mmCIF file of C-alpha atoms in Angstrom:
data_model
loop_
_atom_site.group_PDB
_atom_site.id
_atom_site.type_symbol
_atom_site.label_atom_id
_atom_site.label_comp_id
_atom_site.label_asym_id
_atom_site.label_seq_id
_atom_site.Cartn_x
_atom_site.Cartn_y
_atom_site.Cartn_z
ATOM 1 C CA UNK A 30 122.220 -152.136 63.081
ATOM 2 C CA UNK A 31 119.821 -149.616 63.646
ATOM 3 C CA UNK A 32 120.275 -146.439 66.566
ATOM 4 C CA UNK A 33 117.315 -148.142 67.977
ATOM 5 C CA UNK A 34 118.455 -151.333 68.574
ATOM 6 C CA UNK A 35 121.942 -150.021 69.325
ATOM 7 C CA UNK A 36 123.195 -152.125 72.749
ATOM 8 C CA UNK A 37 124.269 -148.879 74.566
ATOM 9 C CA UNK A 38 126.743 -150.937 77.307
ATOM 10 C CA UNK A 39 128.317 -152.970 74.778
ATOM 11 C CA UNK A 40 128.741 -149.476 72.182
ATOM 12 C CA UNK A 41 130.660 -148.119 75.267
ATOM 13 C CA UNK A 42 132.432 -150.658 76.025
ATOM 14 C CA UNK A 43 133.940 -150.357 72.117
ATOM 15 C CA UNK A 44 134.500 -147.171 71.805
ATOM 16 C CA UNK A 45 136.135 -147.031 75.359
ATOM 17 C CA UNK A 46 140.048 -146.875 74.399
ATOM 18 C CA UNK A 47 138.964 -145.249 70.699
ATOM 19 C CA UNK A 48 140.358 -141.648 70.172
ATOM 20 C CA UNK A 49 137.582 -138.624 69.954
ATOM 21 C CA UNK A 50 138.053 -138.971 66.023
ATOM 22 C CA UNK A 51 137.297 -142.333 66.026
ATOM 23 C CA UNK A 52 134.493 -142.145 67.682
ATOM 24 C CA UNK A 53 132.907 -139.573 65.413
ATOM 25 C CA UNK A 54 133.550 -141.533 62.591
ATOM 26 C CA UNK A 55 131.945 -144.316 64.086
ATOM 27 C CA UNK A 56 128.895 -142.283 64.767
ATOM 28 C CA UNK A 57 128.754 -140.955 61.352
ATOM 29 C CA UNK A 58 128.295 -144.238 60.343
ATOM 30 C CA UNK A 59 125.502 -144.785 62.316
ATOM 31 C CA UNK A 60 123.805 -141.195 61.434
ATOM 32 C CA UNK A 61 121.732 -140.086 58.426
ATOM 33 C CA UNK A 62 121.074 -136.373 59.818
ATOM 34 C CA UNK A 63 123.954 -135.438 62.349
ATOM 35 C CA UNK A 64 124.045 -132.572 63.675
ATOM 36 C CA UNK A 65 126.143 -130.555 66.737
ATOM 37 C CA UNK A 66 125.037 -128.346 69.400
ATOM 38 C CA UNK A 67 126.920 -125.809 70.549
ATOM 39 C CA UNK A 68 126.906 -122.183 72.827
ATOM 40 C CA UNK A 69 130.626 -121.108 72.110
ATOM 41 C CA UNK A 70 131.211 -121.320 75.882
ATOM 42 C CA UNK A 71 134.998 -122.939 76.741
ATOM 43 C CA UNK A 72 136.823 -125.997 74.903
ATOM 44 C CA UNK A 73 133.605 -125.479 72.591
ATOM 45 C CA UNK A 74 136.043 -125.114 69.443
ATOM 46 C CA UNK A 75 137.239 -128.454 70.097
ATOM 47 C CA UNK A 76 134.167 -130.327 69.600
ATOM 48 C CA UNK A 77 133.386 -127.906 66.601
ATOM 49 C CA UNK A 78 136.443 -128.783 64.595
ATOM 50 C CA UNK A 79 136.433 -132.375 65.517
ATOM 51 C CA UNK A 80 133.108 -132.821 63.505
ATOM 52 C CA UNK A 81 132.965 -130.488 61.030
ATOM 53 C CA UNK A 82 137.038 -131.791 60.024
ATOM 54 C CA UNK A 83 135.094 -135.195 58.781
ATOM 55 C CA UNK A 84 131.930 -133.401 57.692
ATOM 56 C CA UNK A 85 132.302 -129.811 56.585
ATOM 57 C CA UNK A 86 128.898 -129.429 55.925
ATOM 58 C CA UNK A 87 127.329 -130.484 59.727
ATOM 59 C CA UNK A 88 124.778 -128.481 61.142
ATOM 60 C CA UNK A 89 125.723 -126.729 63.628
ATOM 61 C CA UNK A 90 122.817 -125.295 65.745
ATOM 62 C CA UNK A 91 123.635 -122.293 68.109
ATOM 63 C CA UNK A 92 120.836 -121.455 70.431
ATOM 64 C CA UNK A 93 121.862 -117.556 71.775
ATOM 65 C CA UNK A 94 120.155 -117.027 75.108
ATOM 66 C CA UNK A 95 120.841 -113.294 73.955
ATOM 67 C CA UNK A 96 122.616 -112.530 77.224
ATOM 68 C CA UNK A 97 126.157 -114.151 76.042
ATOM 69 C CA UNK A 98 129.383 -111.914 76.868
ATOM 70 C CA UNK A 99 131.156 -109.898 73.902
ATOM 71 C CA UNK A 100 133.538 -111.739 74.719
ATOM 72 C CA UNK A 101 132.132 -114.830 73.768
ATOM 73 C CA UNK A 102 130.279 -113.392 70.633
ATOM 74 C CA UNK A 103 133.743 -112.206 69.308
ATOM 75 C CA UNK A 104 134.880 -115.822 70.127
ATOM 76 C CA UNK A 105 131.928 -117.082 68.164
ATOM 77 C CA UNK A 106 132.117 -114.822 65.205
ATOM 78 C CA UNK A 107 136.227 -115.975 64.489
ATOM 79 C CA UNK A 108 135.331 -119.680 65.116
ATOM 80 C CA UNK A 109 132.202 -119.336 62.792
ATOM 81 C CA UNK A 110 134.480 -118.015 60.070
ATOM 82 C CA UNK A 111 138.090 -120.085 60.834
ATOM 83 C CA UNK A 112 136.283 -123.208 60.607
ATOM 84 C CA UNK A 113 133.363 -122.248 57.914
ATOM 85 C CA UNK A 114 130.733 -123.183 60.587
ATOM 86 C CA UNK A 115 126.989 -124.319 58.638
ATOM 87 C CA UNK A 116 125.267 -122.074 61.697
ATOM 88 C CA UNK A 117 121.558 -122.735 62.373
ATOM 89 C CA UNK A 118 120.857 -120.096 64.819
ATOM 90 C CA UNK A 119 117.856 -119.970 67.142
ATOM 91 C CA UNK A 120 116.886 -117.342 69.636
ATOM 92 C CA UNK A 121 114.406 -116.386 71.877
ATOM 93 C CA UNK A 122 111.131 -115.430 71.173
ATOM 94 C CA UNK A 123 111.137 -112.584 72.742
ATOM 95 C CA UNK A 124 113.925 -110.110 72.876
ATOM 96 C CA UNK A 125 116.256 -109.488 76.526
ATOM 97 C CA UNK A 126 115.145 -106.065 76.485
ATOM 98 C CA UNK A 127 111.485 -107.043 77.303
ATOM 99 C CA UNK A 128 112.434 -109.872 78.994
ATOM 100 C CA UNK A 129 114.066 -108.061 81.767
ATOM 101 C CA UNK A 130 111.016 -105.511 82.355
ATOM 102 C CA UNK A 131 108.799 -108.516 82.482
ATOM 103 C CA UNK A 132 111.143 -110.791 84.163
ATOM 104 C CA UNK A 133 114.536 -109.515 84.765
ATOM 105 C CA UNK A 134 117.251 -111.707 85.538
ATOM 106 C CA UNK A 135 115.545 -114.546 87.866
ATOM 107 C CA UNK A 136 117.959 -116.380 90.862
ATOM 108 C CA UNK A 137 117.316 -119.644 91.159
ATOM 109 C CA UNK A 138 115.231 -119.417 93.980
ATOM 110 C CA UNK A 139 112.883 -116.810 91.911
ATOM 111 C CA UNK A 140 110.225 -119.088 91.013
ATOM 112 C CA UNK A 141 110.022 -116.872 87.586
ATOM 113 C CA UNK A 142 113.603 -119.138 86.942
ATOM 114 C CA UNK A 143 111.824 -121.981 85.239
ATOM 115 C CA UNK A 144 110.080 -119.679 83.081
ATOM 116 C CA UNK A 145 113.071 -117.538 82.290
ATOM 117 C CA UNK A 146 115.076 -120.641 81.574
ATOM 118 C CA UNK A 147 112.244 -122.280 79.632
ATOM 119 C CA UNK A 148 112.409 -118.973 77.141
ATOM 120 C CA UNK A 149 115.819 -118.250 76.676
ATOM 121 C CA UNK A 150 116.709 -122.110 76.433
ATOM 122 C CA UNK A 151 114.494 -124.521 76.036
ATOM 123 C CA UNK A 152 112.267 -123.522 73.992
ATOM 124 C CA UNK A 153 114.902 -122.776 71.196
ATOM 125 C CA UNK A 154 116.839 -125.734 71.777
ATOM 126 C CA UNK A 155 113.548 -128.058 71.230
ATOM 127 C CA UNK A 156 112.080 -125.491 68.427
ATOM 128 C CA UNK A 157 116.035 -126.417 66.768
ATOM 129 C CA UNK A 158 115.460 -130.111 67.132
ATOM 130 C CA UNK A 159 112.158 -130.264 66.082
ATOM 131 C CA UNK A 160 112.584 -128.416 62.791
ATOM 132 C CA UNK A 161 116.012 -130.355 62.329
ATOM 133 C CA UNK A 162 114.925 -134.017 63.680
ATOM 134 C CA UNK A 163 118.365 -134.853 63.977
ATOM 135 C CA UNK A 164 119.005 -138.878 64.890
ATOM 136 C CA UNK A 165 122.549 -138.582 65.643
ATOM 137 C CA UNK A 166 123.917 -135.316 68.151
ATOM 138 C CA UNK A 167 127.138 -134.534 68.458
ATOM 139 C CA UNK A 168 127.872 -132.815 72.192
ATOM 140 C CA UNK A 169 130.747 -131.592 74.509
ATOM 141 C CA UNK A 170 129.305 -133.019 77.361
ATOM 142 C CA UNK A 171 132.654 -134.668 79.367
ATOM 143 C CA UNK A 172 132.744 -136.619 82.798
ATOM 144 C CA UNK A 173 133.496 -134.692 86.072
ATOM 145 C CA UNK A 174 131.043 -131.746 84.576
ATOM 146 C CA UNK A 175 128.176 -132.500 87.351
ATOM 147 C CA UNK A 176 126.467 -134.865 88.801
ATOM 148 C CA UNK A 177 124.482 -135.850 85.821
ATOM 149 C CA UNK A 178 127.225 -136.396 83.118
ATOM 150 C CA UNK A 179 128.805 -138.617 85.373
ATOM 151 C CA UNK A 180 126.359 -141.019 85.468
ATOM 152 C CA UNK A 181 126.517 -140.646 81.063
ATOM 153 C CA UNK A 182 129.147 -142.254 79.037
ATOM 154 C CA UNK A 183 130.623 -141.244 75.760
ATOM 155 C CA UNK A 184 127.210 -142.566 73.691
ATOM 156 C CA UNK A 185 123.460 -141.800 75.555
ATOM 157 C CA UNK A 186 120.183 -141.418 73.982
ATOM 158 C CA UNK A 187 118.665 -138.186 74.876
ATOM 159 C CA UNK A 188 115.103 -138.167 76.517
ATOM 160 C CA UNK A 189 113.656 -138.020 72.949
ATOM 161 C CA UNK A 190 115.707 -140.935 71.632
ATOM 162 C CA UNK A 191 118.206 -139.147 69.906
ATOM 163 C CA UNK A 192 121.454 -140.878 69.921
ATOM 164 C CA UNK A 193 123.918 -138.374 71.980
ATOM 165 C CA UNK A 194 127.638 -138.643 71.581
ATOM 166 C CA UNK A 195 130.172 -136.772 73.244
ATOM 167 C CA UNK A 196 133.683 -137.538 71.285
ATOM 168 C CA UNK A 197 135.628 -135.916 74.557
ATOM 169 C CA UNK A 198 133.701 -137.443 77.276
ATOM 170 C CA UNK A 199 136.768 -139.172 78.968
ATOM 171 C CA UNK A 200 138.866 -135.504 78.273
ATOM 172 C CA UNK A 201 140.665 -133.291 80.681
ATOM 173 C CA UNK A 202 140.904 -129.643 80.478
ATOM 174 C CA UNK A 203 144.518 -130.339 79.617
ATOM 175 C CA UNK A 204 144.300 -132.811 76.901
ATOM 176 C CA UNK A 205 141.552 -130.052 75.459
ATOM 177 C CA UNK A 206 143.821 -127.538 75.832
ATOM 178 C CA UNK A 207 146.404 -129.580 73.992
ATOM 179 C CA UNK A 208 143.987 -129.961 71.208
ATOM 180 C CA UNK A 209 143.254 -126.309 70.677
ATOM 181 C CA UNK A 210 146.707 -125.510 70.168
ATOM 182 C CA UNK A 211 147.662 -128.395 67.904
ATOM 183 C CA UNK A 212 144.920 -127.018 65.607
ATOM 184 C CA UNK A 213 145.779 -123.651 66.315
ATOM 185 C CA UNK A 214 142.045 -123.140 67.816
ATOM 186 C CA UNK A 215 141.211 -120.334 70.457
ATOM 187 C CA UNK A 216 139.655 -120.591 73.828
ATOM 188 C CA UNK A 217 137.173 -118.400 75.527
ATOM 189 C CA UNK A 218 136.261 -118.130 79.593
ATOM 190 C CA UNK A 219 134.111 -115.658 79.809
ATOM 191 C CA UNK A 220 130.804 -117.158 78.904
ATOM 192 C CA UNK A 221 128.125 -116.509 81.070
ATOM 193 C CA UNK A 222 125.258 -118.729 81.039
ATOM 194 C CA UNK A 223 121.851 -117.082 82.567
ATOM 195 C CA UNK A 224 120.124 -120.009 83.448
ATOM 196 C CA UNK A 225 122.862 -122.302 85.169
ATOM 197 C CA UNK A 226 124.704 -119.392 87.430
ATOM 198 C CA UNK A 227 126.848 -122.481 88.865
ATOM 199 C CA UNK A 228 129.274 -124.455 86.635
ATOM 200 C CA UNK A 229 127.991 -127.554 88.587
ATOM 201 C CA UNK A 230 124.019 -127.066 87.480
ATOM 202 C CA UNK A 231 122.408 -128.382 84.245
ATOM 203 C CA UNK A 232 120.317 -126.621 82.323
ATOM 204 C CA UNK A 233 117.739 -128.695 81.357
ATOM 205 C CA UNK A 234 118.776 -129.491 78.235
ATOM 206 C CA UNK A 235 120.702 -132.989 78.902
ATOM 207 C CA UNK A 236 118.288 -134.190 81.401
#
């Protein structure tokens, strides 16, 4: 059957009891150009070696806002390299520099925010799927995240029709941290995204 006539409620109710490697092999078999996001924040290696363990060669597109934490490039740099990460990265078109004399680092209640967030995150992120036209998109999207991925399950279509699966959906942050040390994977909490500034916001890029 084809992702387009895929019966979302019934998909969900199959893969409800499957395990997150499971699942991805299910979607694989669905998919003829996967690929996985991902912005190195936390539990992010999880999701990373879940997909690229069954398909080495996924595409794994990185969108750098620019303003990420050495921390978090650091983490990045020894993921990218542990698990031989196929990196597609995407940044701004304009560099942070110049961003913050023309529009510094907007609250959300600066009305420059959608502008700020529309440069150093949309844009990329739809410049990456547009160049990549992916039909299958691997996430680490997991319930009790915010309002919106609760109302998700473990298979969505984005808004473009891109079939979205998040192997980890049902996860907590202790069965993730279980997985990163079974596979001997590190974690990283000091990511800093610019355009959310509360864990419980999206983005923009889900909705």
């Amino acid at each position: 059957m084809s992702i387009e006539k895929l019966d979302l409620v019934a998909v969900n109710k199959e893969l409800k009891d499957k395990t997150p490697q499971e699942i991805v092999t299910w979607a694989l078999s669905k998919a003829n150009n996967p690929l996985v996001t991902t912005n190195f924040r936390p539990y992010e290696g999880a999701i990373l070696h879940l997909v690229v363990t069954q398909k080495e060669e996924m595409k794994v597109i990185w969108c750098d806002t620019g303003y990420n934490t050495p921390q978090t490039y650091k983490h990045a740099e020894e993921l990218i390299h542990q698990l031989q990460l196929n990196i597609q990265l995407y940044v701004p078109k304009q560099t942070v520099a110049h961003r913050n004399i023309t529009l510094g680092l907007p609250t959300i209640d600066d009305p420059n925010h959608v502008v700020f967030t529309e440069q150093v995150k949309l844009e990329p992120f739809k410049r990456a799927m547009n160049e990549h036209q992916p039909d299958v998109w691997f996430t680490n999207l997991r319930k009790g995240q915010t309002a919106f991925r609760d109302s998700i399950d473990i298979v969505s279509k984005s808004k473009d029709g891109i079939l979205k699966v998040s192997p980890f959906y049902n996860y907590s942050d202790e069965e993730l941290d279980a997985y990163l040390k079974e596979h001997n994977l590190a974690n990283e909490f000091k990511y800093f995204d610019p355009t959310k500034v509360e864990s419980n916001r999206e983005c923009g890029l889900h909705i």
